[in-house]
Tab-separated table of C-alpha atoms in Angstrom:
chain	number	residue	atom	x	y	z
A	9	MET	CA	34.621	58.698	7.041
A	10	SER	CA	34.791	55.324	5.502
A	11	PHE	CA	33.256	53.414	8.353
A	12	GLN	CA	30.408	55.912	8.489
A	13	GLU	CA	29.837	55.675	4.731
A	14	GLN	CA	26.882	53.678	3.484
A	15	ILE	CA	25.949	52.530	0.145
A	16	LYS	CA	22.175	53.075	0.051
A	17	LYS	CA	21.578	52.452	-3.659
A	18	THR	CA	21.932	48.752	-4.102
A	19	THR	CA	22.447	49.139	-7.852
A	20	SER	CA	25.679	51.013	-7.190
A	21	LEU	CA	27.166	48.054	-5.350
A	22	GLY	CA	30.188	46.874	-7.243
A	23	PHE	CA	31.540	43.351	-7.463
A	24	PHE	CA	33.856	41.246	-9.537
A	25	GLU	CA	32.837	37.959	-10.962
A	26	GLY	CA	35.204	35.130	-11.607
A	27	GLN	CA	35.529	31.419	-12.112
A	28	VAL	CA	38.190	29.221	-10.482
A	29	PRO	CA	39.362	26.843	-13.182
A	30	LEU	CA	39.646	23.484	-11.547
A	31	ASN	CA	39.320	19.925	-12.715
A	32	TYR	CA	40.374	16.630	-11.388
A	33	LYS	CA	40.745	12.914	-12.247
A	34	TYR	CA	40.169	10.684	-9.280
A	35	THR	CA	41.286	7.071	-9.535
A	36	MET	CA	38.954	4.355	-8.199
A	37	GLY	CA	41.701	2.712	-6.118
A	38	VAL	CA	42.713	-0.926	-5.995
A	39	ALA	CA	39.366	-2.387	-4.890
A	40	GLY	CA	37.308	0.187	-6.689
A	41	GLU	CA	39.037	-0.545	-9.943
A	42	ARG	CA	38.198	-4.238	-9.479
A	43	PHE	CA	34.581	-3.400	-8.706
A	44	PHE	CA	34.093	-1.322	-11.839
A	45	GLN	CA	36.071	-3.641	-14.034
A	46	THR	CA	33.857	-6.535	-12.977
A	47	LEU	CA	30.759	-4.388	-13.546
A	48	ARG	CA	32.012	-3.443	-17.021
A	49	ASP	CA	33.325	-6.870	-18.112
A	50	LYS	CA	31.080	-9.338	-16.325
A	51	GLY	CA	27.990	-7.247	-15.442
A	52	ASP	CA	28.189	-8.264	-11.835
A	53	PHE	CA	28.650	-6.585	-8.470
A	54	ILE	CA	31.442	-7.759	-6.179
A	55	ALA	CA	31.999	-7.229	-2.441
A	56	SER	CA	35.220	-7.554	-0.541
A	57	LYS	CA	35.305	-10.341	2.070
A	58	CYS	CA	37.591	-10.127	5.069
A	59	PRO	CA	39.647	-13.340	5.483
A	60	GLU	CA	39.627	-12.955	9.220
A	61	CYS	CA	36.080	-11.872	10.336
A	62	GLY	CA	34.207	-12.547	7.146
A	63	THR	CA	32.766	-8.971	6.905
A	64	MET	CA	31.698	-8.173	3.372
A	65	ALA	CA	31.615	-4.629	1.962
A	66	ILE	CA	30.288	-2.849	-1.096
A	67	TYR	CA	32.001	-0.823	-2.491
A	68	PRO	CA	34.847	-3.281	-1.877
A	69	LEU	CA	37.699	-2.371	0.419
A	70	ILE	CA	41.423	-3.343	0.497
A	71	TYR	CA	41.313	-3.581	4.327
A	72	CYS	CA	38.601	-4.557	6.755
A	73	GLU	CA	36.999	-1.703	8.656
A	74	GLU	CA	36.247	-4.077	11.556
A	75	CYS	CA	39.610	-5.776	12.116
A	76	PHE	CA	42.031	-3.935	9.770
A	77	ALA	CA	42.979	-7.184	8.056
A	78	GLU	CA	44.188	-6.951	4.444
A	79	ILE	CA	41.615	-8.168	1.969
A	80	LYS	CA	42.398	-10.012	-1.209
A	81	ASP	CA	39.146	-11.880	-1.598
A	82	TYR	CA	36.250	-10.550	-3.607
A	83	VAL	CA	32.916	-12.389	-3.933
A	84	SER	CA	30.066	-11.931	-6.378
A	85	VAL	CA	26.862	-10.684	-4.764
A	86	GLY	CA	24.693	-10.580	-7.906
A	87	LEU	CA	22.597	-7.667	-9.071
A	88	THR	CA	19.641	-8.112	-6.727
A	89	GLY	CA	19.476	-6.117	-3.472
A	90	GLU	CA	17.130	-4.613	-1.001
A	91	LEU	CA	15.898	-0.988	-1.084
A	92	TYR	CA	17.261	0.484	2.206
A	93	SER	CA	16.129	4.108	1.687
A	94	TRP	CA	14.925	6.348	-1.066
A	95	THR	CA	14.118	9.953	-1.917
A	96	GLU	CA	12.563	12.104	-4.578
A	97	CYS	CA	14.826	14.668	-6.144
A	98	SER	CA	13.252	17.596	-8.052
A	99	SER	CA	16.317	19.533	-9.150
A	100	ASP	CA	19.781	18.828	-10.534
A	101	PHE	CA	23.273	19.743	-9.324
A	102	LYS	CA	22.968	23.306	-10.591
A	103	GLY	CA	19.529	23.794	-9.043
A	104	ALA	CA	17.578	23.487	-12.374
A	105	ARG	CA	14.213	21.719	-11.986
A	106	HIS	CA	13.791	18.258	-13.440
A	107	GLU	CA	10.814	17.871	-15.739
A	108	LYS	CA	9.790	14.930	-13.614
A	109	PRO	CA	11.245	14.269	-10.196
A	110	HIS	CA	14.019	11.719	-10.124
A	111	LEU	CA	13.831	8.840	-7.651
A	112	LEU	CA	17.042	7.921	-5.876
A	113	GLY	CA	17.535	4.910	-3.667
A	114	MET	CA	20.132	3.229	-1.581
A	115	VAL	CA	20.343	-0.478	-2.325
A	116	ARG	CA	22.004	-2.907	0.090
A	117	PHE	CA	22.889	-6.539	-0.400
A	118	GLN	CA	22.285	-9.492	1.893
A	119	GLY	CA	24.975	-9.699	4.515
A	120	VAL	CA	27.052	-6.874	2.970
A	121	GLN	CA	28.137	-3.632	4.639
A	122	GLY	CA	27.434	-0.427	2.703
A	123	GLY	CA	25.453	-0.172	-0.534
A	124	ILE	CA	24.927	1.556	-3.835
A	125	ILE	CA	23.024	4.807	-4.287
A	126	HIS	CA	21.480	5.076	-7.762
A	127	ARG	CA	18.404	5.977	-9.779
A	128	LEU	CA	15.235	4.007	-9.094
A	129	ASP	CA	12.786	3.113	-11.869
A	130	VAL	CA	9.848	2.015	-9.768
A	131	PRO	CA	6.358	3.575	-9.845
A	132	LEU	CA	5.995	5.913	-6.861
A	133	SER	CA	2.990	3.955	-5.588
A	134	GLU	CA	4.960	0.697	-5.435
A	135	ILE	CA	8.017	1.905	-3.604
A	136	ALA	CA	8.495	0.221	-0.267
A	137	ILE	CA	11.543	0.159	1.980
A	138	GLY	CA	12.863	-3.452	2.017
A	139	MET	CA	11.544	-4.264	-1.413
A	140	LYS	CA	13.716	-6.366	-3.697
A	141	VAL	CA	15.278	-4.413	-6.558
A	142	ILE	CA	17.576	-5.457	-9.398
A	143	ALA	CA	20.150	-3.393	-11.273
A	144	VAL	CA	19.483	-2.679	-14.957
A	145	LEU	CA	22.870	-2.474	-16.669
A	146	ARG	CA	23.694	-0.823	-19.989
A	147	PRO	CA	24.528	-3.279	-22.814
A	148	SER	CA	28.039	-4.539	-22.381
A	149	SER	CA	29.313	-2.655	-25.471
A	150	GLN	CA	28.280	0.668	-23.853
A	151	ARG	CA	29.712	0.003	-20.426
A	152	LYS	CA	32.786	2.059	-19.547
A	153	GLY	CA	33.583	0.989	-15.943
A	154	SER	CA	31.708	3.738	-14.182
A	155	LEU	CA	28.659	4.015	-11.976
A	156	ASP	CA	26.758	5.099	-15.092
A	157	ASP	CA	27.073	1.511	-16.402
A	158	ILE	CA	24.033	0.982	-14.173
A	159	GLN	CA	20.995	2.523	-15.775
A	160	CYS	CA	18.822	2.193	-12.737
A	161	PHE	CA	17.395	-0.252	-10.202
A	162	LYS	CA	13.973	-1.653	-10.888
A	163	LYS	CA	11.579	-3.937	-9.109
A	164	ALA	CA	13.011	-7.507	-8.964
B	14	MET	CA	48.943	-5.017	16.624
B	15	GLU	CA	51.636	-5.623	14.025
B	16	ILE	CA	51.564	-3.036	11.361
B	17	LYS	CA	51.911	-4.775	8.015
B	18	LYS	CA	53.183	-3.087	4.927
B	19	VAL	CA	50.397	-1.022	3.381
B	20	PRO	CA	49.169	-2.932	0.326
B	21	CYS	CA	49.228	0.115	-1.934
B	22	LYS	CA	51.689	1.758	-4.288
B	23	GLY	CA	51.846	4.779	-6.500
B	24	LEU	CA	50.825	4.396	-10.133
B	25	SER	CA	53.211	4.784	-13.071
B	26	THR	CA	52.083	7.087	-15.911
B	27	GLU	CA	50.998	4.079	-17.967
B	28	GLU	CA	49.092	2.558	-15.058
B	29	TYR	CA	47.407	5.866	-14.334
B	30	ASP	CA	46.414	6.286	-17.998
B	31	LYS	CA	44.842	2.847	-17.930
B	32	ALA	CA	43.142	3.167	-14.542
B	33	LEU	CA	39.438	3.914	-14.187
B	34	LYS	CA	38.928	7.494	-13.123
B	35	VAL	CA	36.191	9.903	-12.162
B	36	ASP	CA	36.623	13.032	-14.269
B	37	TRP	CA	34.975	16.183	-12.931
B	38	GLN	CA	35.079	19.923	-13.242
B	39	PRO	CA	33.443	21.690	-10.340
B	40	GLU	CA	31.990	25.044	-11.197
B	41	LEU	CA	33.590	27.462	-8.804
B	42	ALA	CA	31.953	30.741	-9.698
B	43	TYR	CA	32.225	33.680	-7.305
B	44	ALA	CA	31.226	37.305	-7.081
B	45	TRP	CA	33.470	39.372	-4.861
B	46	ASP	CA	32.129	42.513	-3.234
B	47	ASN	CA	34.276	45.622	-3.880
B	48	GLY	CA	33.610	47.120	-0.481
B	49	ILE	CA	33.441	50.867	0.223
B	50	GLY	CA	37.098	51.838	-0.144
B	51	ILE	CA	37.927	49.823	-3.268
B	52	GLY	CA	34.412	50.514	-4.550
B	53	ALA	CA	35.185	54.288	-4.531
B	54	TYR	CA	38.589	53.610	-6.093
B	55	LEU	CA	37.111	51.624	-8.977
B	56	ALA	CA	34.289	54.085	-9.510
B	57	ALA	CA	36.955	56.817	-9.858
B	58	LEU	CA	38.860	54.779	-12.448
B	59	LYS	CA	35.753	54.819	-14.552
B	60	GLU	CA	35.945	58.640	-14.422
B	61	GLY	CA	39.609	58.517	-15.406
B	62	LYS	CA	40.884	59.390	-11.955
B	63	ILE	CA	43.112	57.505	-9.521
B	64	LEU	CA	41.713	57.860	-6.010
B	65	ALA	CA	43.781	57.572	-2.789
B	66	ALA	CA	42.590	57.646	0.843
B	67	LYS	CA	44.243	59.847	3.448
B	68	CYS	CA	44.749	59.169	7.081
B	69	ASP	CA	45.022	62.143	9.457
B	70	GLY	CA	46.598	59.868	12.062
B	71	CYS	CA	49.825	59.134	10.155
B	72	GLY	CA	49.372	61.635	7.400
B	73	ARG	CA	49.782	59.070	4.684
B	74	ILE	CA	48.064	59.254	1.258
B	75	MET	CA	47.320	55.604	0.627
B	76	LEU	CA	46.832	53.804	-2.642
B	77	PRO	CA	44.616	52.091	-3.578
B	78	ALA	CA	41.952	53.933	-1.551
B	79	ARG	CA	40.890	51.950	1.516
B	80	ALA	CA	38.431	52.183	4.389
B	81	PHE	CA	40.855	51.975	7.253
B	82	CYS	CA	44.532	52.795	7.972
B	83	GLU	CA	46.347	49.541	8.755
B	84	LEU	CA	49.086	51.412	10.700
B	85	CYS	CA	46.832	53.551	12.917
B	86	PHE	CA	43.974	51.020	12.763
B	87	ARG	CA	41.391	53.765	12.401
B	88	PRO	CA	38.935	54.773	9.681
B	89	THR	CA	40.567	56.816	6.884
B	90	ASP	CA	39.635	60.505	6.660
B	91	GLY	CA	38.755	61.154	3.082
B	92	TYR	CA	39.608	60.564	-0.518
B	93	VAL	CA	42.001	62.495	-2.641
B	94	ALA	CA	42.571	62.232	-6.323
B	95	VAL	CA	46.203	61.710	-7.209
B	96	HIS	CA	48.059	62.072	-10.568
B	97	ASP	CA	48.051	59.358	-13.184
B	98	THR	CA	51.806	59.528	-13.439
B	99	GLY	CA	54.458	57.892	-11.249
B	100	VAL	CA	57.741	56.004	-11.164
B	101	VAL	CA	58.571	52.385	-11.482
B	102	ASN	CA	59.170	50.955	-8.017
B	103	THR	CA	59.849	47.388	-9.137
B	104	PHE	CA	59.158	45.300	-12.221
B	105	ALA	CA	59.548	41.851	-13.720
B	106	VAL	CA	59.912	40.495	-17.214
B	107	SER	CA	57.437	37.620	-17.590
B	108	HIS	CA	57.873	34.934	-20.180
B	109	VAL	CA	54.634	33.196	-19.202
B	110	ASN	CA	50.965	34.091	-19.200
B	111	TRP	CA	48.825	34.273	-16.070
B	112	ASP	CA	47.958	30.576	-16.427
B	113	ALA	CA	51.687	29.732	-16.679
B	114	SER	CA	51.535	28.897	-20.385
B	115	ARG	CA	54.732	29.986	-22.179
B	116	LEU	CA	54.758	33.026	-24.429
B	117	LYS	CA	55.881	32.323	-28.003
B	118	GLU	CA	59.228	33.638	-29.056
B	119	LYS	CA	57.711	36.559	-31.108
B	120	ASP	CA	55.103	37.488	-28.510
B	121	PRO	CA	55.817	40.664	-26.559
B	122	ARG	CA	56.871	39.932	-22.899
B	123	HIS	CA	54.513	40.894	-20.067
B	124	LEU	CA	55.993	43.629	-17.858
B	125	PRO	CA	54.236	43.637	-14.531
B	126	ALA	CA	55.403	46.518	-12.369
B	127	VAL	CA	54.585	48.352	-9.133
B	128	ILE	CA	54.115	52.018	-9.976
B	129	GLU	CA	54.549	54.572	-7.178
B	130	ILE	CA	51.962	57.137	-8.039
B	131	ASP	CA	52.743	60.876	-7.891
B	132	GLY	CA	50.739	62.616	-5.163
B	133	ALA	CA	50.565	59.529	-2.935
B	134	SER	CA	52.944	58.895	-0.053
B	135	LYS	CA	56.377	57.355	-0.648
B	136	GLY	CA	56.050	53.661	-1.487
B	137	GLN	CA	52.344	53.829	-2.131
B	138	GLY	CA	51.666	52.379	-5.528
B	139	ILE	CA	49.689	49.927	-7.612
B	140	LEU	CA	50.571	46.778	-9.471
B	141	HIS	CA	50.029	47.188	-13.205
B	142	ILE	CA	51.767	46.465	-16.454
B	143	LEU	CA	54.172	48.538	-18.539
B	144	GLY	CA	53.661	49.140	-22.239
B	145	ASN	CA	55.280	50.965	-25.179
B	146	VAL	CA	58.678	50.011	-23.865
B	147	LYS	CA	61.225	47.324	-24.515
B	148	PRO	CA	61.990	45.036	-21.598
B	149	GLY	CA	65.617	46.015	-21.710
B	150	ASP	CA	64.799	49.714	-21.442
B	151	VAL	CA	62.807	49.508	-18.190
B	152	LYS	CA	64.644	51.126	-15.247
B	153	ILE	CA	63.611	51.327	-11.626
B	154	GLY	CA	62.767	55.014	-10.916
B	155	MET	CA	61.703	55.533	-14.602
B	156	LYS	CA	58.909	58.075	-14.947
B	157	VAL	CA	55.707	56.584	-16.401
B	158	ARG	CA	52.139	57.695	-17.088
B	159	ALA	CA	48.853	55.868	-17.394
B	160	VAL	CA	47.373	55.094	-20.757
B	161	TRP	CA	43.587	54.943	-20.299
B	162	LYS	CA	40.888	53.210	-22.208
B	163	PRO	CA	38.564	55.583	-24.054
B	164	ALA	CA	35.959	56.998	-21.586
B	165	GLY	CA	33.106	55.138	-23.119
B	166	GLU	CA	34.812	51.779	-22.699
B	167	ARG	CA	35.768	52.137	-19.115
B	168	THR	CA	33.903	49.780	-16.717
B	169	GLY	CA	35.158	50.658	-13.272
B	170	SER	CA	38.040	48.120	-13.243
B	171	ILE	CA	41.828	48.304	-12.907
B	172	THR	CA	41.910	47.396	-16.579
B	173	ASP	CA	40.431	50.870	-17.365
B	174	ILE	CA	44.139	51.781	-17.340
B	175	LEU	CA	45.557	49.802	-20.274
B	176	PHE	CA	49.183	50.118	-19.089
B	177	PHE	CA	51.777	52.641	-18.003
B	178	GLU	CA	54.169	54.025	-20.578
B	179	PRO	CA	57.441	55.909	-20.192
B	180	VAL	CA	57.162	59.707	-20.052
B	181	LYS	CA	59.381	60.961	-22.951
């Protein structure tokens, strides 16, 4: 019987709804902690610099991805970078539409591996890949040591 | 290449409290399809009946109702309503809630139990809770019966049976 049974009325389909309660706190790590502390306290971006091959990375690392050397040096790279890529985003995490599409961009820094993905505050008509952009930070009293300490990137 | 000591260590509680952290609660909502066998079983609960499935291969009356026999590996051959009475097969006295929070001293203990239902094959039963009984008075083999929610409040869920109480 059962395998031959069919439910033809979709309204009689039964299901159970539930929610898995889950939350986490993820630490930034040794180099990440330094990056966000510097952002919060000094309003600056730092990159890690490999003592052996000189490779710089943002977000900073504690070992070099190129030569596996341990990194203890961090250098300031300033708040100005280059727009590497961008996109327009019309809905949020949960799928709700934004009133106005958000612009997101990946910003890279001269001679540095990796980059920062953040909001862009640049008129759509002026966006160009390779353009110089500068981070707009929240006032130091409002900074908490998170990515949200950056308000957006705007045209430099 | 020489492997150097990894330049990391675990954090103490104080260090962890001070460390910068990303705090997030993912929303993990789900809807789980009842399927045909359990769907029929739950629909019957709403009617105040406990439904089992029978298999003509091994002759078992299986509870809860299911779409196939896991011993014969063939479709089951029909549903049969069984009684809402049975005996305690096994039980536990729980001092914690489902989320592992401790019950207070004066709170009644939870008594999860497997009830072998009358009319189903030996060993066929459902996991439910016992009520109207003191933890010390529960015995394996004790006769119990289902206490149902009022018909109008039943939703087609295992909680349509409030608990099983001893048959006096």
